[in-house]
Amino acid sequence: MVGLGDNSNNKKNKKKKRGGTKRKMTAEQASAFKSVTEWVYLDHPNSSSSSSTTSALSSWVVDDFGAQKSLGRGMDKVLFELHSHSKHSDGFLSPSKLVERAHGRGVKVLALTDHDTMSGITEAVETARRFGIKIIPGVEISTIFSPRNLEMEEPVHILAYYSSCGPMRHEELEKLLANIREGRYLRAKDMVLKLNKLKLPLKWEHITKIAGNGVAPGRLHVARAMVEAGYVENLKQAFARYLYDGGPAYSTGSEPLAEEAVRLICETGGLAVLAHPWALKNPIPIIRQLKDAGLHGMEVYRSDGRLAAFNDLADTYELLKLGGSDYHGRGGNGESELGSVNLPVLVLHEFLKVARPIWCGAIKDILESYAKEPSALNLARIVRFSRMDSLKGTSPLSCGKDWIDRCLSSWLTTEEWQNAEFEAIRLKLSLASIDLGGVQVPIETK
């Protein structure tokens, strides 16, 4: 395992206040901050946060990591949370409560990255509108790294970040995720059997009750059942004694190969990022192989700072350096809070610089597919992260326009969506008609 090394500047600044020294933004940081802020507030064009970006930069400083800190005037801090979980996988909060808590913590952009499911995104998006938060639809995919030397085989988690329209060829990704979820049921049942053999009579019904209706149970659900049944004192003890990788009650599921998952993320218009590489036993061969498959980035930042060893690995393999709290909502001192990973402004800028062209291409592909075959069914498929009842009250003539406007206004700049390719798509849509119950009506695009 790669040594974590000293968290950058942590020892050097041990006696200083957290965050180190403060200094005014450089021209590069100011430009990056302006670009990031403009994207964050695309759907709030009249907000003070977007309109006063330039004038308010004088009230901003950055710490030793380049993270944004206000001097008490001007705008709110633009905080990204790129790793979080809800009840739709192994989190403790509903997507709505998660968004509400993120808002209370000052988060402006939240990626919901439940394990092997995107079923919580719609609820998160609807709630986020009330709080002015931008949701990045995401998922944390459970995979396996399986080299020729089977002794080096280990589980690997890949984060995928998509545009507001979600993945292209959504059915392909969902098929992969559904197969993993089915494997999670079998895996959890096998864990129960192993625990029973270890004289811990845990019941399957207890685990499914904790997981909730329709949620594929994971190790955390098993651990919670063990705590409630009194077999261990806390979650940490459940993992340390029984559920750790290779532990006496550990079991594998039907995870795809890590490189296959990375390739599928790339093919469906997503950004692929390696989650918590510090948990890997042999990170270097994994990172090298996943980079060849198309990996875009890796987590380097945690709530306690930047990990020097993984920062260097990201440099070596030319990967984006990202991070998030991995928030589950279980409480206690051992869990990082939402928004506790304060990513440097240049990191956020690089993230969006790589992600936005990918997302723009995905939105373009989805729009073109809709233009070729406009129907209520296809509309329902591509607005999968918006409740259809939110379009009630609009005429059939304008529902296509409303969806397009929603997609473009919150994710693409005026320059992006007014380019020649998007104008051509809009022209196609203006000549197309949508099939609503056998009645053909034109789609408004003006």
Short mmCIF file of C-alpha atoms in Angstrom, two decimals:
data_model
loop_
_atom_site.label_atom_id
_atom_site.label_comp_id
_atom_site.label_asym_id
_atom_site.label_seq_id
_atom_site.Cartn_x
_atom_site.Cartn_y
_atom_site.Cartn_z
CA MET A 1 0.00 0.00 0.00
CA VAL A 2 1.19 3.49 -0.79
CA GLY A 3 2.01 5.40 2.38
CA LEU A 4 -0.25 8.36 2.95
CA GLY A 5 2.71 10.54 3.79
CA ASP A 6 2.14 13.84 5.49
CA ASN A 7 -1.01 15.62 4.47
CA SER A 8 0.36 18.56 2.48
CA ASN A 9 1.50 21.37 4.76
CA ASN A 10 -0.22 19.78 7.77
CA LYS A 11 2.88 19.24 9.89
CA LYS A 12 4.41 22.47 8.77
CA ASN A 13 1.32 24.38 9.86
CA LYS A 14 0.51 22.24 12.87
CA LYS A 15 0.46 25.14 15.28
CA LYS A 16 -1.34 27.45 12.92
CA LYS A 17 -5.06 27.73 12.56
CA ARG A 18 -6.52 25.21 10.16
CA GLY A 19 -6.23 26.48 6.60
CA GLY A 20 -2.81 28.05 7.02
CA THR A 21 -2.01 31.56 5.91
CA LYS A 22 -4.39 33.71 3.90
CA ARG A 23 -3.52 35.72 0.82
CA LYS A 24 -5.32 37.51 -1.97
CA MET A 25 -6.28 35.49 -5.04
CA THR A 26 -3.81 35.49 -7.90
CA ALA A 27 -5.02 36.50 -11.37
CA GLU A 28 -5.22 32.80 -12.32
CA GLN A 29 -7.28 31.96 -9.23
CA ALA A 30 -9.56 34.95 -9.77
CA SER A 31 -10.19 33.92 -13.38
CA ALA A 32 -10.88 30.32 -12.30
CA PHE A 33 -13.21 31.49 -9.54
CA LYS A 34 -15.16 33.66 -11.99
CA SER A 35 -15.53 30.76 -14.45
CA VAL A 36 -16.64 28.29 -11.76
CA THR A 37 -19.11 30.75 -10.24
CA GLU A 38 -20.68 31.56 -13.59
CA TRP A 39 -21.37 27.86 -14.20
CA VAL A 40 -22.74 27.30 -10.71
CA TYR A 41 -25.23 30.14 -11.09
CA LEU A 42 -26.20 29.61 -14.74
CA ASP A 43 -29.84 29.10 -13.79
CA HIS A 44 -29.77 32.15 -11.49
CA PRO A 45 -28.63 34.80 -13.98
CA ASN A 46 -29.90 37.69 -11.87
CA SER A 47 -28.44 36.52 -8.59
CA SER A 48 -25.94 38.72 -6.86
CA SER A 49 -23.60 35.76 -6.78
CA SER A 50 -23.23 35.74 -10.55
CA SER A 51 -23.62 39.40 -11.42
CA SER A 52 -21.15 40.75 -8.91
CA THR A 53 -18.43 38.13 -9.33
CA THR A 54 -15.78 40.44 -10.66
CA SER A 55 -16.36 43.31 -8.26
CA ALA A 56 -16.53 41.02 -5.24
CA LEU A 57 -13.28 39.19 -5.92
CA SER A 58 -11.43 41.82 -3.93
CA SER A 59 -13.12 40.52 -0.77
CA TRP A 60 -11.73 37.02 -1.27
CA VAL A 61 -8.57 35.32 -0.14
CA VAL A 62 -7.27 31.78 -0.50
CA ASP A 63 -5.49 29.56 1.99
CA ASP A 64 -2.32 27.54 1.40
CA PHE A 65 -4.28 25.04 -0.66
CA GLY A 66 -5.94 27.68 -2.83
CA ALA A 67 -9.34 27.07 -1.23
CA GLN A 68 -11.74 30.01 -1.17
CA LYS A 69 -12.23 32.01 2.02
CA SER A 70 -14.27 35.17 2.40
CA LEU A 71 -13.19 38.21 4.35
CA GLY A 72 -16.80 38.74 5.34
CA ARG A 73 -18.01 40.77 2.37
CA GLY A 74 -19.40 39.91 -1.06
CA MET A 75 -20.41 36.45 -2.19
CA ASP A 76 -20.95 33.18 -0.44
CA LYS A 77 -18.24 30.56 -0.78
CA VAL A 78 -18.78 28.27 -3.79
CA LEU A 79 -18.61 24.88 -2.11
CA PHE A 80 -18.71 21.61 -4.09
CA GLU A 81 -19.57 18.28 -2.41
CA LEU A 82 -18.64 15.51 -4.85
CA HIS A 83 -19.22 12.34 -2.80
CA SER A 84 -22.40 11.66 -0.81
CA HIS A 85 -24.90 8.89 -0.12
CA SER A 86 -28.61 8.67 0.68
CA LYS A 87 -31.06 6.01 1.84
CA HIS A 88 -31.22 4.77 -1.74
CA SER A 89 -27.98 2.92 -0.97
CA ASP A 90 -26.31 2.82 2.44
CA GLY A 91 -26.86 6.39 3.64
CA PHE A 92 -29.05 7.32 6.59
CA LEU A 93 -30.86 10.32 5.06
CA SER A 94 -33.39 10.61 2.26
CA PRO A 95 -32.20 12.57 -0.80
CA SER A 96 -34.40 15.48 0.31
CA LYS A 97 -32.92 15.56 3.81
CA LEU A 98 -29.43 15.19 2.35
CA VAL A 99 -29.96 18.24 0.10
CA GLU A 100 -31.44 20.19 3.00
CA ARG A 101 -28.42 19.38 5.16
CA ALA A 102 -26.05 20.27 2.32
CA HIS A 103 -27.78 23.65 2.02
CA GLY A 104 -27.34 24.21 5.75
CA ARG A 105 -23.64 23.48 5.35
CA GLY A 106 -23.28 26.03 2.56
CA VAL A 107 -22.92 23.56 -0.31
CA LYS A 108 -23.73 25.04 -3.73
CA VAL A 109 -23.05 21.98 -5.92
CA LEU A 110 -23.90 18.48 -4.66
CA ALA A 111 -23.12 15.18 -6.37
CA LEU A 112 -25.36 12.38 -5.10
CA THR A 113 -23.27 9.24 -5.63
CA ASP A 114 -25.22 6.35 -4.15
CA HIS A 115 -23.77 2.87 -4.51
CA ASP A 116 -24.85 1.24 -7.79
CA THR A 117 -28.06 3.22 -8.23
CA MET A 118 -29.23 6.61 -9.49
CA SER A 119 -32.75 6.17 -8.12
CA GLY A 120 -32.39 9.03 -5.62
CA ILE A 121 -31.40 11.69 -8.17
CA THR A 122 -34.94 12.80 -9.08
CA GLU A 123 -35.88 13.55 -5.47
CA ALA A 124 -32.56 15.34 -4.94
CA VAL A 125 -33.05 17.51 -8.05
CA GLU A 126 -36.59 18.52 -7.06
CA THR A 127 -35.53 19.46 -3.53
CA ALA A 128 -32.40 21.25 -4.73
CA ARG A 129 -34.51 23.67 -6.78
CA ARG A 130 -36.02 25.01 -3.56
CA PHE A 131 -32.58 25.68 -2.10
CA GLY A 132 -30.79 26.95 -5.20
CA ILE A 133 -28.36 24.00 -5.22
CA LYS A 134 -27.07 22.42 -8.43
CA ILE A 135 -27.18 18.61 -8.44
CA ILE A 136 -24.58 16.61 -10.35
CA PRO A 137 -26.20 13.22 -11.09
CA GLY A 138 -23.69 10.63 -9.97
CA VAL A 139 -23.21 7.03 -8.92
CA GLU A 140 -20.48 5.09 -7.11
CA ILE A 141 -19.99 1.83 -8.98
CA SER A 142 -18.76 -1.27 -7.17
CA THR A 143 -16.16 -3.06 -9.27
CA ILE A 144 -13.36 -5.57 -8.93
CA PHE A 145 -9.74 -5.25 -10.01
CA SER A 146 -8.72 -8.71 -11.14
CA PRO A 147 -5.17 -8.99 -12.50
CA ARG A 148 -3.56 -12.26 -13.57
CA ASN A 149 -2.12 -12.55 -10.08
CA LEU A 150 -5.34 -13.33 -8.19
CA GLU A 151 -3.65 -12.51 -4.91
CA MET A 152 -3.76 -8.85 -6.00
CA GLU A 153 -7.53 -8.94 -6.69
CA GLU A 154 -9.44 -6.35 -4.69
CA PRO A 155 -12.64 -4.27 -4.76
CA VAL A 156 -12.45 -0.85 -6.39
CA HIS A 157 -15.09 1.90 -6.35
CA ILE A 158 -15.49 4.22 -9.34
CA LEU A 159 -17.41 7.50 -9.13
CA ALA A 160 -19.29 8.60 -12.25
CA TYR A 161 -20.47 12.18 -12.76
CA TYR A 162 -23.08 13.01 -15.43
CA SER A 163 -24.87 16.05 -16.85
CA SER A 164 -28.39 17.11 -15.86
CA CYS A 165 -29.73 14.80 -18.58
CA GLY A 166 -27.94 11.79 -17.14
CA PRO A 167 -26.07 9.14 -19.12
CA MET A 168 -26.41 8.52 -22.82
CA ARG A 169 -27.59 4.97 -23.59
CA HIS A 170 -29.03 4.92 -20.10
CA GLU A 171 -30.25 1.32 -20.51
CA GLU A 172 -26.68 0.02 -20.80
CA LEU A 173 -25.58 1.66 -17.57
CA GLU A 174 -28.75 0.61 -15.75
CA LYS A 175 -28.25 -3.01 -16.86
CA LEU A 176 -24.77 -2.97 -15.33
CA LEU A 177 -26.01 -1.36 -12.10
CA ALA A 178 -29.00 -3.74 -11.82
CA ASN A 179 -26.68 -6.73 -12.13
CA ILE A 180 -24.46 -5.34 -9.35
CA ARG A 181 -27.50 -4.70 -7.11
CA GLU A 182 -28.72 -8.26 -7.63
CA GLY A 183 -25.28 -9.45 -6.65
CA ARG A 184 -25.47 -7.32 -3.49
CA TYR A 185 -28.52 -9.29 -2.33
CA LEU A 186 -26.67 -12.57 -2.84
CA ARG A 187 -23.56 -11.15 -1.21
CA ALA A 188 -25.45 -9.94 1.88
CA LYS A 189 -27.16 -13.31 2.25
CA ASP A 190 -23.78 -15.02 2.12
CA MET A 191 -22.50 -12.67 4.83
CA VAL A 192 -25.44 -13.61 7.02
CA LEU A 193 -24.66 -17.31 6.52
CA LYS A 194 -21.01 -16.74 7.45
CA LEU A 195 -21.98 -14.77 10.55
CA ASN A 196 -24.42 -17.51 11.55
CA LYS A 197 -21.60 -20.05 11.28
CA LEU A 198 -19.57 -17.77 13.55
CA LYS A 199 -22.32 -18.18 16.17
CA LEU A 200 -23.89 -14.77 15.44
CA PRO A 201 -27.54 -15.61 14.61
CA LEU A 202 -28.25 -12.48 12.56
CA LYS A 203 -31.55 -12.58 10.66
CA TRP A 204 -31.95 -11.66 6.98
CA GLU A 205 -35.23 -9.85 7.71
CA HIS A 206 -33.41 -7.55 10.11
CA ILE A 207 -31.01 -6.45 7.37
CA THR A 208 -33.69 -5.88 4.71
CA LYS A 209 -35.72 -3.82 7.18
CA ILE A 210 -32.72 -1.56 7.80
CA ALA A 211 -31.94 -1.28 4.07
CA GLY A 212 -35.51 -0.31 3.23
CA ASN A 213 -37.89 -1.34 0.50
CA GLY A 214 -36.17 -1.89 -2.85
CA VAL A 215 -32.68 -0.99 -1.60
CA ALA A 216 -29.94 -3.54 -2.27
CA PRO A 217 -28.28 -4.23 1.11
CA GLY A 218 -24.57 -3.59 1.56
CA ARG A 219 -21.99 -4.16 4.26
CA LEU A 220 -23.09 -1.08 6.17
CA HIS A 221 -26.64 -2.46 6.48
CA VAL A 222 -25.23 -5.76 7.80
CA ALA A 223 -23.03 -3.83 10.25
CA ARG A 224 -26.00 -1.78 11.48
CA ALA A 225 -27.98 -4.97 12.08
CA MET A 226 -25.06 -6.40 14.05
CA VAL A 227 -24.96 -3.29 16.25
CA GLU A 228 -28.73 -3.34 16.83
CA ALA A 229 -28.60 -7.05 17.68
CA GLY A 230 -25.86 -6.41 20.23
CA TYR A 231 -23.18 -8.54 18.53
CA VAL A 232 -20.77 -5.61 18.27
CA GLU A 233 -20.54 -2.26 20.04
CA ASN A 234 -20.41 -0.06 16.95
CA LEU A 235 -20.05 0.00 13.17
CA LYS A 236 -16.28 0.31 13.33
CA GLN A 237 -16.04 -2.88 15.39
CA ALA A 238 -18.32 -4.74 12.96
CA PHE A 239 -15.96 -3.96 10.10
CA ALA A 240 -12.74 -4.45 12.07
CA ARG A 241 -13.76 -7.90 13.31
CA TYR A 242 -15.94 -9.38 10.58
CA LEU A 243 -16.70 -7.34 7.46
CA TYR A 244 -13.38 -5.91 6.30
CA ASP A 245 -12.10 -6.94 2.86
CA GLY A 246 -11.12 -10.60 3.24
CA GLY A 247 -12.60 -10.76 6.74
CA PRO A 248 -14.34 -13.83 8.21
CA ALA A 249 -17.79 -12.64 7.10
CA TYR A 250 -16.70 -10.85 3.92
CA SER A 251 -18.20 -11.89 0.62
CA THR A 252 -17.96 -10.73 -2.98
CA GLY A 253 -20.89 -10.00 -5.29
CA SER A 254 -21.20 -9.80 -9.07
CA GLU A 255 -19.10 -6.71 -9.62
CA PRO A 256 -17.81 -5.92 -13.12
CA LEU A 257 -14.14 -5.42 -13.85
CA ALA A 258 -13.02 -1.92 -12.88
CA GLU A 259 -11.70 -1.09 -16.35
CA GLU A 260 -15.01 -2.20 -17.94
CA ALA A 261 -16.94 0.17 -15.68
CA VAL A 262 -14.59 3.06 -16.50
CA ARG A 263 -15.01 2.45 -20.23
CA LEU A 264 -18.81 2.35 -19.91
CA ILE A 265 -18.84 5.61 -17.94
CA CYS A 266 -16.80 7.27 -20.69
CA GLU A 267 -19.02 5.82 -23.44
CA THR A 268 -22.18 7.10 -21.73
CA GLY A 269 -21.02 10.69 -21.31
CA GLY A 270 -19.72 10.59 -17.76
CA LEU A 271 -16.57 11.55 -15.90
CA ALA A 272 -14.85 8.56 -14.25
CA VAL A 273 -13.04 9.13 -10.93
CA LEU A 274 -11.34 6.62 -8.62
CA ALA A 275 -12.88 6.78 -5.13
CA HIS A 276 -10.81 6.67 -1.91
CA PRO A 277 -7.60 5.19 -3.42
CA TRP A 278 -6.00 5.23 0.06
CA ALA A 279 -8.20 2.20 0.88
CA LEU A 280 -6.55 0.11 -1.85
CA LYS A 281 -3.84 -2.41 -1.08
CA ASN A 282 -2.07 -1.96 -4.43
CA PRO A 283 -3.14 1.41 -5.85
CA ILE A 284 -0.37 1.93 -8.42
CA PRO A 285 -1.20 -0.96 -10.84
CA ILE A 286 -4.90 -0.18 -10.45
CA ILE A 287 -4.45 3.50 -11.27
CA ARG A 288 -2.18 2.69 -14.21
CA GLN A 289 -4.66 0.20 -15.71
CA LEU A 290 -7.70 2.41 -15.14
CA LYS A 291 -5.91 5.39 -16.71
CA ASP A 292 -5.44 3.28 -19.85
CA ALA A 293 -9.19 2.53 -19.77
CA GLY A 294 -10.08 6.23 -19.71
CA LEU A 295 -10.07 7.24 -16.01
CA HIS A 296 -10.34 11.03 -15.68
CA GLY A 297 -9.44 11.59 -12.05
CA MET A 298 -8.98 10.29 -8.53
CA GLU A 299 -9.81 11.43 -5.03
CA VAL A 300 -6.85 13.17 -3.44
CA TYR A 301 -8.51 15.57 -0.99
CA ARG A 302 -10.19 14.63 2.28
CA SER A 303 -11.56 16.71 5.12
CA ASP A 304 -8.12 16.54 6.77
CA GLY A 305 -6.35 17.92 3.72
CA ARG A 306 -4.59 16.76 0.58
CA LEU A 307 -2.82 13.39 0.68
CA ALA A 308 0.67 13.96 -0.68
CA ALA A 309 1.27 10.41 -1.95
CA PHE A 310 -1.92 10.36 -4.01
CA ASN A 311 -1.43 13.92 -5.17
CA ASP A 312 1.88 12.74 -6.65
CA LEU A 313 0.23 9.71 -8.27
CA ALA A 314 -2.39 11.96 -9.85
CA ASP A 315 0.43 14.09 -11.27
CA THR A 316 2.25 11.03 -12.57
CA TYR A 317 -0.78 9.71 -14.44
CA GLU A 318 -2.15 13.16 -15.39
CA LEU A 319 -5.43 12.72 -13.51
CA LEU A 320 -7.79 15.28 -12.04
CA LYS A 321 -7.33 15.72 -8.29
CA LEU A 322 -10.72 15.66 -6.58
CA GLY A 323 -12.33 14.67 -3.30
CA GLY A 324 -15.49 14.61 -1.24
CA SER A 325 -16.69 13.80 2.25
CA ASP A 326 -18.18 10.36 1.38
CA TYR A 327 -21.00 11.44 3.68
CA HIS A 328 -23.48 8.77 4.83
CA GLY A 329 -25.21 10.60 7.67
CA ARG A 330 -24.46 8.03 10.35
CA GLY A 331 -23.21 10.71 12.76
CA GLY A 332 -20.43 10.48 15.28
CA ASN A 333 -16.97 11.97 15.35
CA GLY A 334 -15.58 9.50 12.83
CA GLU A 335 -17.52 10.84 9.85
CA SER A 336 -16.65 13.82 7.70
CA GLU A 337 -19.47 16.33 7.30
CA LEU A 338 -21.03 17.44 4.02
CA GLY A 339 -18.93 20.20 2.51
CA SER A 340 -15.97 19.55 4.80
CA VAL A 341 -13.62 18.93 1.84
CA ASN A 342 -12.84 22.44 0.66
CA LEU A 343 -11.52 21.92 -2.86
CA PRO A 344 -9.15 24.58 -4.22
CA VAL A 345 -10.64 26.92 -6.79
CA LEU A 346 -8.13 25.80 -9.43
CA VAL A 347 -9.14 22.18 -8.81
CA LEU A 348 -12.80 23.03 -9.34
CA HIS A 349 -11.91 24.91 -12.51
CA GLU A 350 -9.93 21.96 -13.90
CA PHE A 351 -12.78 19.60 -13.00
CA LEU A 352 -15.31 21.66 -14.95
CA LYS A 353 -12.83 22.29 -17.77
CA VAL A 354 -12.67 18.51 -18.36
CA ALA A 355 -16.27 17.67 -17.47
CA ARG A 356 -18.20 20.37 -19.31
CA PRO A 357 -17.21 19.35 -22.87
CA ILE A 358 -18.09 15.75 -21.99
CA TRP A 359 -21.46 16.77 -20.55
CA CYS A 360 -22.09 19.14 -23.46
CA GLY A 361 -21.49 16.29 -25.92
CA ALA A 362 -23.81 14.01 -23.96
CA ILE A 363 -26.62 16.59 -23.90
CA LYS A 364 -26.13 17.12 -27.63
CA ASP A 365 -26.38 13.37 -28.28
CA ILE A 366 -29.53 13.06 -26.16
CA LEU A 367 -31.17 16.02 -27.90
CA GLU A 368 -30.34 14.63 -31.33
CA SER A 369 -31.85 11.27 -30.42
CA TYR A 370 -35.03 13.03 -29.30
CA ALA A 371 -35.14 15.11 -32.48
CA LYS A 372 -34.96 11.94 -34.59
CA GLU A 373 -37.79 10.25 -32.69
CA PRO A 374 -39.81 12.78 -30.67
CA SER A 375 -42.45 11.03 -28.58
CA ALA A 376 -43.94 11.31 -25.12
CA LEU A 377 -42.23 8.04 -24.23
CA ASN A 378 -38.82 9.29 -25.32
CA LEU A 379 -39.42 12.57 -23.54
CA ALA A 380 -40.17 10.65 -20.34
CA ARG A 381 -36.96 8.67 -20.75
CA ILE A 382 -34.74 11.68 -21.17
CA VAL A 383 -36.25 13.77 -18.39
CA ARG A 384 -35.66 10.88 -16.00
CA PHE A 385 -34.34 13.21 -13.31
CA SER A 386 -37.34 15.56 -13.40
CA ARG A 387 -40.76 14.57 -12.16
CA MET A 388 -43.17 14.54 -15.08
CA ASP A 389 -45.80 16.18 -12.91
CA SER A 390 -43.56 19.25 -12.92
CA LEU A 391 -44.53 19.63 -16.58
CA LYS A 392 -48.24 19.49 -15.78
CA GLY A 393 -50.06 22.65 -16.65
CA THR A 394 -47.89 23.18 -19.72
CA SER A 395 -49.35 22.56 -23.14
CA PRO A 396 -48.20 19.60 -25.22
CA LEU A 397 -46.88 22.18 -27.67
CA SER A 398 -44.42 23.56 -25.13
CA CYS A 399 -43.35 20.53 -23.07
CA GLY A 400 -40.44 19.86 -25.44
CA LYS A 401 -39.35 23.48 -25.25
CA ASP A 402 -39.64 23.53 -21.45
CA TRP A 403 -37.40 20.49 -21.15
CA ILE A 404 -34.82 21.85 -23.58
CA ASP A 405 -34.75 25.19 -21.80
CA ARG A 406 -34.33 23.45 -18.45
CA CYS A 407 -31.41 21.39 -19.76
CA LEU A 408 -29.65 24.27 -21.44
CA SER A 409 -30.22 27.00 -18.88
CA SER A 410 -28.69 25.15 -15.93
CA TRP A 411 -25.79 23.34 -17.60
CA LEU A 412 -24.70 25.17 -20.74
CA THR A 413 -23.53 28.74 -21.14
CA THR A 414 -25.12 30.94 -23.80
CA GLU A 415 -21.99 30.50 -25.90
CA GLU A 416 -22.21 26.70 -25.63
CA TRP A 417 -25.87 26.23 -26.52
CA GLN A 418 -25.91 28.88 -29.24
CA ASN A 419 -23.14 27.25 -31.25
CA ALA A 420 -23.80 25.87 -34.74
CA GLU A 421 -24.36 22.26 -33.67
CA PHE A 422 -27.02 23.13 -31.10
CA GLU A 423 -28.66 25.57 -33.50
CA ALA A 424 -28.92 22.72 -36.03
CA ILE A 425 -30.57 20.52 -33.41
CA ARG A 426 -33.02 23.27 -32.49
CA LEU A 427 -33.88 23.60 -36.18
CA LYS A 428 -34.57 19.86 -36.39
CA LEU A 429 -36.81 20.09 -33.35
CA SER A 430 -38.71 23.04 -34.80
CA LEU A 431 -39.57 20.90 -37.83
CA ALA A 432 -40.42 17.81 -35.77
CA SER A 433 -43.65 16.84 -34.07
CA ILE A 434 -44.28 14.85 -30.92
CA ASP A 435 -46.59 11.84 -30.90
CA LEU A 436 -49.04 12.30 -28.01
CA GLY A 437 -51.54 9.47 -28.05
CA GLY A 438 -51.70 9.30 -31.83
CA VAL A 439 -51.97 13.07 -32.23
CA GLN A 440 -48.99 14.69 -33.93
CA VAL A 441 -48.23 18.18 -32.62
CA PRO A 442 -45.22 20.38 -33.41
CA ILE A 443 -42.55 21.02 -30.79
CA GLU A 444 -42.04 24.66 -29.90
CA THR A 445 -38.37 25.64 -29.76
CA LYS A 446 -38.56 29.41 -29.84
#
